[in-house]
Amino acid sequence: MAAARPVRVRIAPSPTGDPHVGTAYIALFNYVFARKTGGKFVLRIEDTDQTRARADSEGMIFDALRWVGLTWDEGPDVGGPHAPYRQSERRQHYVDHAKLLLESGAAYRCFCTEDRLAKLRVQQQAEKRTSGYDRQCRGLDPAAGRDRAAGGEAHVVRLKMPLEGPITFKDQLRGEVVRQATEFQDQVLLKSDGLPTYHLANVVDDHLMEISHVIRAEEWISTTGIHVVLYAAFGWEPPEFIHMPLLRNPDKDKTKISKRKNPVSINYYRDSGYLPQALLNFLGTMGWSFGGDREKFTLAEMIEAFAWERVSLGAPVFDLKKLTWLNEQYIHEMSLDELAERFIAWRLNKDYLVKLLPLAQKRIKKLDELIPLTEYFFSGDLDYTPLHAEMGVPEVTPVDVSKALLAFVERFEAREGWSTEMIEQEMTAWTEAVGWKVSHAKGLIRVAVTGRKSSPELSAVMAALGKEISRRRLRKAAEYIASGGKAKQ
RNA sequence: GGCCCCAUAGUCUAGCGGUUAGGACGUCGCCCUCUCACGGCGAAAACAAGGGUUCAAGUCCCUUUGGGGUCACCA
């Protein structure tokens, strides 16, 4: 390890969907470490996968991170000495660096088609051999490769991993991690579309942006070997590696936290009434402890008390109950004025009312009728018990009803945005797909989303309610139905 | 399955060789009280197992078991 460099850390989210709590979690530790050490906290957008990138995602990530209060010193929207901070705008860096590796012989061009790779995989699986690229192009004459590439032949650039020997790196929290070179593939560095893979972009950017400590989730530990080989190939000094434990799903399923099973979007927490300071505090107790018996602390206090020694490595379960309790503590101690401001920022504001009013205006005779009529617009999870009788479809088993509801939710996973039109489209398609009477199909969704037998036009209600709340209620209803009415509310 | 990481109550954790194994969420009980909350008090609940090392092991080592991660032209 070299002499201490100025601390520079980064959070590098991929704009592929909703802002993830895992992003906030890792951002928190990066942020706290930067503040603790007087270093810089950088936000970098890793949008090198054009097939998965979603246009609305980046802005949501900015908003969500700002909402919890983790602000960055350098980033795509605020600029900085190492701009641009969006990988799609740094393409030339990756191409240049890939070329460097090609020239030094640390990488090679691979002309294997996806087709051949797929067949190879099938064959390897059949023979129960370890899978992976067979390095067919590794032995190709570099000059010939250059010519073929110049001739326009599609190819990728692969890293020449060592063939044998140990590959080790030091994780600040775990010590030396040792793996064998034979366990690695010749990882693709530059894709055939000319964009880099995570490994190349990450290493190049971290170096160019002078990142001193890579603080990321544990899922990256198994690919860090590739990164250290890359650093060595470039002749660069690698940063310190610190892998934080992974947040996990509650209940029997203890896999890493995922949106199919739990609300994972920061927007969900915001929309369902959690306070940013409570969420941040809660995240701070995941894998880290303040010391003593302290569990409630502010960001500033966490920075003050922060030390890596206080990180525990067991992957924590993200349990809403404790988050809710913390949130309660913050609400109770808040000044009335502050609390009022919170409510206003949350839903008691003109923006939100303007969304509801079109749905309510023609249904009320006096102002006093609004709140009772639109009560479900100000709720989080609903209680389905009184509606039990309404939550079935004739001739269909509860399990199938539940599955159908889940299938409806799934329709939105791949789609960008959230609008009345889009919801209407999916609902129509779904209604046809399930083949139930429209009144049954939509009735089911109505009860799930509003907790009532009657409501304004569903797609408009869902649009106003927001994606996260709508999604969660549909899932909860599915859960309720599948459990035969016994699911805890 | 190979490899890697991890292991104190249902959950989050304290513990860094000698503790009646501490705190918190949740659960249950009692008290407060016009109700409901809040609050207060209390209870049940953990060192995964087996071997070592040591005068002494939740703490150090090994094995087993369990959980997780990862094995892409995704990050």
XYZ file of C-alpha atoms (C1' of nucleotides) in Angstrom:
564
model
C 0.000 0.000 0.000
C 1.305 3.359 -0.990
C 1.302 6.536 0.989
C -2.151 7.779 1.767
C -3.712 9.573 -1.147
C -6.467 12.095 -0.733
C -9.706 10.245 -0.158
C -11.954 10.157 -3.171
C -14.862 7.757 -3.256
C -17.769 7.241 -5.589
C -21.183 5.795 -5.967
C -21.706 4.424 -9.437
C -25.319 3.498 -10.053
C -26.593 2.082 -13.282
C -29.687 3.883 -14.575
C -31.686 0.765 -15.277
C -34.764 1.360 -13.197
C -35.987 2.840 -9.981
C -33.517 4.298 -7.501
C -32.597 1.347 -5.354
C -32.247 1.313 -1.552
C -29.034 -0.621 -2.076
C -27.694 2.398 -3.924
C -28.590 4.635 -0.998
C -27.022 2.135 1.369
C -23.682 2.037 -0.408
C -23.854 5.762 -1.113
C -24.263 6.356 2.612
C -21.019 4.609 3.490
C -19.157 6.310 0.700
C -20.551 9.658 1.728
C -19.831 9.195 5.405
C -16.293 8.038 4.745
C -15.663 11.004 2.464
C -17.006 13.463 5.021
C -15.137 11.796 7.836
C -11.837 12.084 6.031
C -12.380 15.392 4.336
C -12.422 13.629 0.984
C -14.613 13.927 -2.066
C -17.739 11.994 -2.925
C -18.309 11.443 -6.613
C -21.447 10.337 -8.438
C -20.824 8.505 -11.672
C -23.500 7.107 -13.927
C -22.656 3.692 -15.337
C -24.799 3.586 -18.418
C -22.759 1.390 -20.700
C -25.531 -1.106 -21.249
C -27.684 0.586 -23.816
C -30.219 -2.197 -23.823
C -30.989 -1.837 -20.158
C -30.606 1.892 -19.719
C -33.844 3.715 -19.068
C -34.263 7.370 -19.840
C -36.185 8.313 -16.716
C -33.897 6.482 -14.362
C -30.989 8.864 -14.004
C -33.116 11.798 -12.878
C -34.888 9.609 -10.361
C -31.553 8.531 -8.923
C -30.470 12.154 -8.510
C -33.758 13.054 -6.857
C -33.753 10.071 -4.557
C -30.200 10.580 -3.380
C -30.895 14.244 -2.774
C -34.079 13.384 -0.948
C -32.199 11.268 1.576
C -29.601 13.989 1.818
C -26.555 12.350 0.284
C -25.171 15.014 -1.958
C -22.161 14.607 -4.186
C -19.224 16.874 -4.811
C -18.770 15.862 -8.412
C -21.258 14.337 -10.793
C -23.011 14.569 -14.150
C -25.273 17.394 -13.063
C -22.807 19.375 -10.948
C -19.687 18.844 -12.994
C -16.196 18.549 -11.604
C -12.537 18.267 -12.579
C -12.973 14.804 -14.098
C -16.062 15.462 -16.206
C -17.895 13.947 -17.883
C -19.318 11.697 -15.186
C -21.575 9.679 -17.423
C -19.863 6.663 -18.917
C -21.733 6.891 -22.168
C -19.943 10.207 -22.651
C -16.526 8.777 -21.889
C -16.433 6.282 -24.663
C -13.145 7.468 -26.086
C -11.348 6.795 -22.823
C -12.339 3.162 -22.915
C -11.492 2.698 -26.552
C -8.087 4.309 -26.023
C -7.342 2.204 -22.997
C -8.469 -0.977 -24.677
C -6.065 -0.121 -27.462
C -3.282 0.271 -24.947
C -3.907 -3.226 -23.689
C -4.100 -4.574 -27.200
C -0.747 -3.027 -27.977
C 0.917 -4.300 -24.846
C -0.473 -7.750 -25.453
C -2.534 -7.736 -22.286
C -5.716 -8.073 -24.296
C -6.789 -9.553 -27.616
C -9.503 -9.258 -30.184
C -12.054 -12.041 -30.197
C -14.122 -12.722 -33.269
C -16.239 -15.510 -31.865
C -19.917 -15.054 -32.595
C -22.609 -15.075 -29.954
C -23.858 -18.144 -31.699
C -20.632 -20.038 -31.230
C -20.455 -18.951 -27.607
C -24.002 -20.158 -27.020
C -23.229 -23.538 -28.562
C -20.073 -23.784 -26.546
C -22.032 -23.171 -23.400
C -24.572 -25.848 -24.240
C -21.838 -28.332 -25.017
C -19.967 -27.550 -21.844
C -23.100 -27.974 -19.861
C -23.832 -31.324 -21.475
C -20.349 -32.530 -20.682
C -20.642 -31.019 -17.227
C -17.412 -29.208 -17.715
C -16.823 -25.835 -16.191
C -18.324 -23.298 -18.468
C -16.715 -20.258 -19.944
C -15.012 -18.975 -23.011
C -12.511 -21.462 -24.406
C -10.020 -18.788 -25.408
C -10.100 -19.780 -29.034
C -9.054 -16.323 -30.222
C -6.376 -15.832 -27.620
C -3.747 -17.346 -29.860
C -4.668 -15.327 -32.926
C -1.930 -13.276 -34.488
C -2.451 -9.691 -33.216
C -1.627 -8.216 -36.618
C -4.168 -10.451 -38.326
C -6.682 -9.470 -35.691
C -6.007 -5.823 -36.343
C -6.577 -6.308 -40.051
C -9.821 -8.187 -39.587
C -11.035 -5.496 -37.248
C -9.993 -2.820 -39.717
C -11.978 -4.701 -42.317
C -15.056 -4.146 -40.200
C -15.423 -7.607 -38.761
C -17.440 -7.625 -35.551
C -15.421 -8.448 -32.484
C -14.924 -7.859 -28.819
C -11.753 -7.197 -26.854
C -10.930 -9.679 -24.144
C -8.542 -9.472 -21.245
C -5.716 -12.000 -21.223
C -6.006 -13.382 -17.729
C -2.999 -15.190 -16.302
C -3.300 -18.925 -16.986
C -2.174 -20.029 -13.585
C -1.119 -18.880 -10.159
C -2.980 -17.103 -7.414
C -4.761 -13.812 -7.879
C -5.120 -11.963 -4.657
C -6.307 -8.660 -3.375
C -6.851 -7.140 -0.028
C -10.298 -6.341 1.171
C -10.115 -3.795 3.977
C -12.727 -5.609 5.994
C -11.784 -9.203 5.334
C -8.097 -9.194 4.666
C -6.469 -11.127 1.862
C -8.828 -12.788 -0.616
C -7.116 -15.464 -2.671
C -8.350 -17.040 -5.880
C -6.776 -19.086 -8.597
C -6.216 -17.728 -12.087
C -7.778 -20.893 -13.466
C -11.124 -19.822 -12.047
C -11.306 -16.787 -14.272
C -12.360 -16.301 -17.870
C -10.845 -14.002 -20.394
C -13.371 -11.339 -19.553
C -14.794 -9.152 -22.296
C -13.550 -5.582 -21.939
C -15.006 -3.914 -24.972
C -18.297 -5.124 -26.359
C -18.968 -5.454 -30.063
C -20.970 -2.236 -29.910
C -17.751 -0.479 -28.950
C -18.888 0.232 -25.415
C -16.975 -1.109 -22.456
C -18.164 -3.681 -19.976
C -18.370 -2.782 -16.323
C -14.902 -4.118 -15.636
C -13.049 -1.921 -18.087
C -15.122 1.207 -17.575
C -14.958 0.859 -13.853
C -11.222 0.421 -13.620
C -10.434 3.110 -16.162
C -12.768 5.612 -14.566
C -11.746 4.869 -11.022
C -8.163 5.448 -12.025
C -8.790 8.545 -14.104
C -11.027 9.995 -11.421
C -8.389 9.219 -8.827
C -10.704 7.125 -6.702
C -8.794 6.075 -3.599
C -11.283 3.671 -2.029
C -13.741 1.483 -3.830
C -16.601 0.974 -1.409
C -19.189 -1.247 -2.990
C -21.439 -4.210 -2.298
C -20.153 -7.684 -1.613
C -21.546 -9.061 -4.839
C -18.500 -7.530 -6.524
C -15.995 -9.458 -4.522
C -15.795 -12.315 -6.962
C -14.940 -10.060 -9.889
C -12.369 -7.984 -8.089
C -9.717 -10.422 -9.296
C -10.373 -9.252 -12.834
C -9.978 -5.681 -11.715
C -6.625 -6.184 -10.048
C -5.319 -7.918 -13.163
C -6.502 -4.918 -15.130
C -4.821 -2.448 -12.821
C -1.611 -4.430 -13.152
C -1.938 -4.556 -16.943
C -2.188 -0.777 -17.010
C 0.606 -0.435 -14.508
C -1.677 1.414 -12.118
C -1.875 1.250 -8.407
C -5.228 -0.225 -7.417
C -7.477 1.539 -4.909
C -8.374 0.114 -1.528
C -11.260 -2.322 -1.765
C -14.008 -2.342 0.801
C -16.963 -4.631 0.228
C -20.035 -3.986 2.318
C -22.406 -6.835 3.137
C -25.466 -7.256 0.974
C -28.912 -6.195 2.148
C -31.254 -9.156 2.161
C -34.956 -9.911 1.825
C -36.901 -10.537 5.025
C -38.583 -13.821 5.924
C -37.554 -17.245 4.804
C -36.127 -15.906 1.612
C -32.793 -14.424 2.575
C -31.480 -13.704 -0.873
C -30.179 -10.272 -1.708
C -32.899 -7.709 -1.594
C -34.906 -7.683 -4.796
C -37.854 -5.852 -6.209
C -39.801 -8.981 -6.998
C -40.081 -9.620 -3.307
C -39.826 -6.311 -1.553
C -40.186 -2.635 -2.065
C -36.723 -1.710 -3.142
C -37.270 1.685 -4.656
C -36.340 4.673 -2.550
C -39.460 6.264 -3.990
C -41.561 3.674 -2.266
C -40.217 4.682 1.106
C -40.702 8.323 0.331
C -44.247 7.820 -0.951
C -45.381 5.600 1.854
C -44.448 8.121 4.493
C -40.948 7.369 5.684
C -38.716 10.269 6.561
C -35.341 10.540 4.864
C -33.473 10.852 8.152
C -35.128 7.682 9.433
C -34.276 5.761 6.295
C -30.695 6.942 6.426
C -30.441 6.143 10.125
C -31.842 2.692 9.492
C -29.429 2.060 6.641
C -26.672 3.150 8.989
C -27.550 0.334 11.372
C -27.299 -2.227 8.605
C -23.859 -3.727 8.949
C -22.569 -0.847 11.004
C -23.056 0.048 14.624
C -22.662 3.361 16.302
C -21.087 1.939 19.410
C -22.508 1.654 22.880
C -26.227 1.158 22.785
C -26.834 3.961 20.346
C -29.183 3.107 17.519
C -30.699 6.410 16.727
C -28.310 8.894 15.234
C -28.139 11.621 12.650
C -25.962 11.640 9.558
C -23.645 14.143 11.213
C -23.333 11.927 14.276
C -22.619 8.923 12.126
C -19.839 10.782 10.375
C -18.427 11.787 13.717
C -18.442 8.240 15.057
C -17.580 6.440 11.853
C -14.913 3.747 11.724
C -14.562 0.695 9.504
C -13.853 -1.378 12.599
C -17.489 -1.047 13.466
C -18.688 -2.775 10.321
C -19.977 -6.308 10.804
C -19.887 -8.668 7.874
C -23.040 -10.739 8.240
C -25.500 -9.715 5.552
C -28.340 -7.873 7.283
C -32.003 -8.425 6.594
C -33.831 -5.283 5.595
C -36.660 -5.377 8.118
C -39.377 -2.774 7.753
C -40.534 -3.122 11.345
C -37.478 -1.523 12.782
C -37.367 1.137 10.103
C -40.941 1.981 10.986
C -40.090 2.223 14.660
C -37.209 4.558 13.936
C -39.463 6.622 11.739
C -41.935 6.842 14.596
C -39.217 8.146 16.885
C -38.386 10.922 14.479
C -42.014 11.868 14.027
C -42.659 11.991 17.750
C -39.788 14.253 18.536
C -40.319 16.628 15.651
C -41.649 20.112 16.232
C -45.225 20.548 15.067
C -44.023 23.053 12.578
C -41.519 20.684 11.117
C -44.038 17.881 11.025
C -46.520 20.087 9.244
C -43.870 20.839 6.653
C -43.276 17.154 6.207
C -46.914 16.489 5.540
C -47.035 19.272 3.066
C -43.971 18.004 1.259
C -45.430 14.528 1.265
C -49.013 14.781 0.105
C -50.824 17.706 1.569
C -49.803 19.938 -1.250
C -51.272 21.468 -4.325
C -49.373 19.258 -6.737
C -50.861 16.158 -5.266
C -54.324 17.624 -4.932
C -54.280 18.618 -8.542
C -53.756 14.975 -9.402
C -56.727 13.838 -7.344
C -59.188 16.573 -7.947
C -60.040 15.616 -11.512
C -61.102 12.261 -10.132
C -63.050 13.700 -7.230
C -64.595 16.923 -8.429
C -67.715 15.457 -10.027
C -68.231 13.117 -7.118
C -68.546 15.624 -4.318
C -71.276 18.045 -3.387
C -69.444 19.763 -0.535
C -65.783 20.218 0.267
C -66.026 18.037 3.323
C -66.543 14.983 1.166
C -63.127 14.987 -0.401
C -61.088 13.416 2.339
C -63.405 10.481 3.030
C -63.765 9.886 -0.683
C -60.062 9.872 -1.426
C -58.773 8.411 1.806
C -56.850 5.671 0.001
C -54.758 8.349 -1.677
C -53.268 9.138 1.693
C -52.692 5.611 2.906
C -49.890 3.152 2.585
C -50.850 -0.506 2.773
C -54.559 -1.297 2.900
C -56.501 -3.701 5.051
C -58.249 -6.201 2.811
C -60.001 -8.128 5.522
C -63.340 -6.300 5.203
C -63.215 -6.872 1.470
C -62.473 -10.520 1.655
C -65.616 -11.479 -0.212
C -64.726 -9.207 -3.101
C -61.308 -10.615 -3.687
C -62.159 -13.668 -5.697
C -63.186 -14.453 -9.238
C -65.884 -17.059 -9.922
C -64.529 -20.412 -11.012
C -60.956 -19.396 -10.355
C -58.896 -20.631 -7.443
C -57.430 -18.061 -5.079
C -53.974 -19.164 -6.077
C -54.686 -18.453 -9.723
C -56.291 -15.129 -8.899
C -53.189 -14.252 -6.961
C -50.932 -15.280 -9.805
C -52.946 -13.249 -12.263
C -52.597 -10.196 -10.082
C -48.872 -10.714 -9.927
C -48.770 -11.110 -13.677
C -50.447 -7.726 -13.913
C -47.723 -6.162 -11.755
C -45.044 -7.835 -13.838
C -46.293 -6.019 -16.891
C -44.961 -2.777 -15.509
C -41.500 -4.000 -14.620
C -40.096 -3.657 -18.077
C -41.860 -0.428 -18.934
C -40.589 3.028 -18.546
C -42.625 5.822 -17.051
C -46.008 5.736 -15.376
C -49.039 7.330 -16.983
C -52.771 6.818 -17.278
C -52.403 5.837 -20.915
C -49.710 3.303 -20.246
C -51.582 1.765 -17.356
C -54.784 1.627 -19.380
C -52.923 -0.166 -22.139
C -51.486 -2.774 -19.847
C -54.724 -3.237 -18.006
C -56.624 -3.823 -21.206
C -54.041 -6.288 -22.430
C -54.018 -8.029 -19.089
C -57.818 -8.205 -18.935
C -57.842 -9.916 -22.294
C -55.041 -12.229 -21.281
C -56.752 -13.495 -18.145
C -60.010 -13.870 -20.012
C -62.264 -13.047 -17.091
C -65.301 -10.849 -17.285
C -64.070 -7.284 -17.359
C -66.072 -6.485 -14.260
C -64.322 -9.263 -12.399
C -60.874 -8.422 -13.651
C -61.074 -4.727 -13.010
C -63.048 -5.228 -9.852
C -60.185 -7.208 -8.478
C -57.672 -4.539 -9.308
C -59.971 -1.911 -7.900
C -60.214 -3.610 -4.561
C -56.480 -4.262 -4.492
C -55.526 -0.707 -5.314
C -58.201 1.295 -3.497
C -59.538 -1.096 -0.908
C -63.029 -0.219 -2.137
C -65.721 -1.607 -4.348
C -66.103 1.593 -6.264
C -63.658 4.201 -7.381
C -62.888 6.565 -10.216
C -61.345 5.257 -13.375
C -58.680 2.791 -12.298
C -55.845 3.734 -14.580
C -56.168 7.351 -13.499
C -56.265 6.356 -9.862
C -53.139 4.263 -10.238
C -51.397 7.006 -12.149
C -52.116 9.500 -9.384
C -51.230 7.056 -6.676
C -47.831 6.512 -8.176
C -46.055 3.447 -9.367
C -44.585 2.322 -6.070
C -47.721 2.455 -4.000
C -49.812 0.874 -6.740
C -47.356 -1.908 -7.233
C -47.014 -2.638 -3.575
C -50.797 -2.779 -3.008
C -51.257 -5.161 -5.896
C -48.572 -7.419 -4.493
C -50.015 -7.210 -1.011
C -53.449 -8.085 -2.338
C -51.998 -11.047 -4.230
C -50.331 -12.174 -1.059
C -53.545 -11.769 0.889
C -55.526 -13.783 -1.619
C -52.966 -16.545 -1.910
C -52.906 -16.947 1.838
C -56.652 -17.321 1.900
C -57.078 -14.125 3.817
C -54.538 -14.917 6.448
C -51.653 -12.791 5.267
C -50.625 -10.341 7.890
C -51.551 -6.819 7.024
C -22.014 -27.888 -8.854
C -16.797 -25.002 -8.740
C -14.913 -20.841 -6.295
C -15.463 -16.820 -2.768
C -17.701 -14.443 1.559
C -20.276 -14.954 6.086
C -22.263 -17.220 10.999
C -24.607 -14.196 18.900
C -32.501 -14.645 20.049
C -37.637 -14.255 14.633
C -34.804 -9.392 13.071
C -30.675 -5.400 13.653
C -26.550 -5.706 16.740
C -22.687 -5.135 21.417
C -18.808 -8.435 22.686
C -12.336 -7.857 20.248
C -9.622 -14.922 26.118
C -12.116 -14.480 32.242
C -19.488 -11.005 31.306
C -25.325 -13.505 35.526
C -23.684 -12.945 27.085
C -25.573 -6.255 26.921
C -28.975 -3.026 23.924
C -32.885 -2.312 20.192
C -37.143 -3.938 16.942
C -40.925 -7.418 17.134
C -43.871 -10.683 20.576
C -46.308 -11.353 25.451
C -47.716 -9.446 30.445
C -48.425 -5.472 33.983
C -48.859 -0.123 35.122
C -50.568 4.771 33.559
C -55.449 6.206 31.473
C -62.485 8.539 29.715
C -60.858 5.654 24.692
C -56.749 4.818 21.446
C -51.871 5.769 21.108
C -47.434 7.546 23.630
C -44.777 6.455 27.995
C -43.018 3.306 32.271
C -41.944 -1.590 34.243
C -41.252 -6.677 33.335
C -41.015 -11.601 30.667
C -39.899 -15.280 27.044
C -36.001 -15.582 23.347
C -29.217 -16.338 21.018
C -23.341 -17.788 21.071
C -25.083 -23.642 14.454
C -22.303 -28.528 15.629
C -17.811 -31.186 16.656
C -12.771 -31.164 17.430
C -8.436 -28.661 18.975
C -5.083 -24.329 21.434
C -5.301 -22.362 26.504
C -5.430 -22.386 33.548
C -9.694 -20.177 30.912
C -13.199 -19.772 24.385
C -19.066 -16.402 21.897
C -14.087 -14.513 21.302
C -8.019 -17.961 18.354
C -7.292 -22.539 14.742
C -9.422 -26.789 11.925
C -13.583 -29.685 10.147
C -18.674 -30.137 9.347
C -23.331 -27.800 8.778
C -26.111 -23.678 7.342
C -26.876 -19.047 4.672
C -25.407 -15.753 0.920
C -22.702 -14.141 -3.460
C -20.671 -15.237 -8.158
C -19.762 -18.025 -12.433
C -22.748 -12.899 -19.430
C -20.755 -8.856 -25.237
C -25.626 -6.870 -17.125
C -24.008 -3.834 -13.899
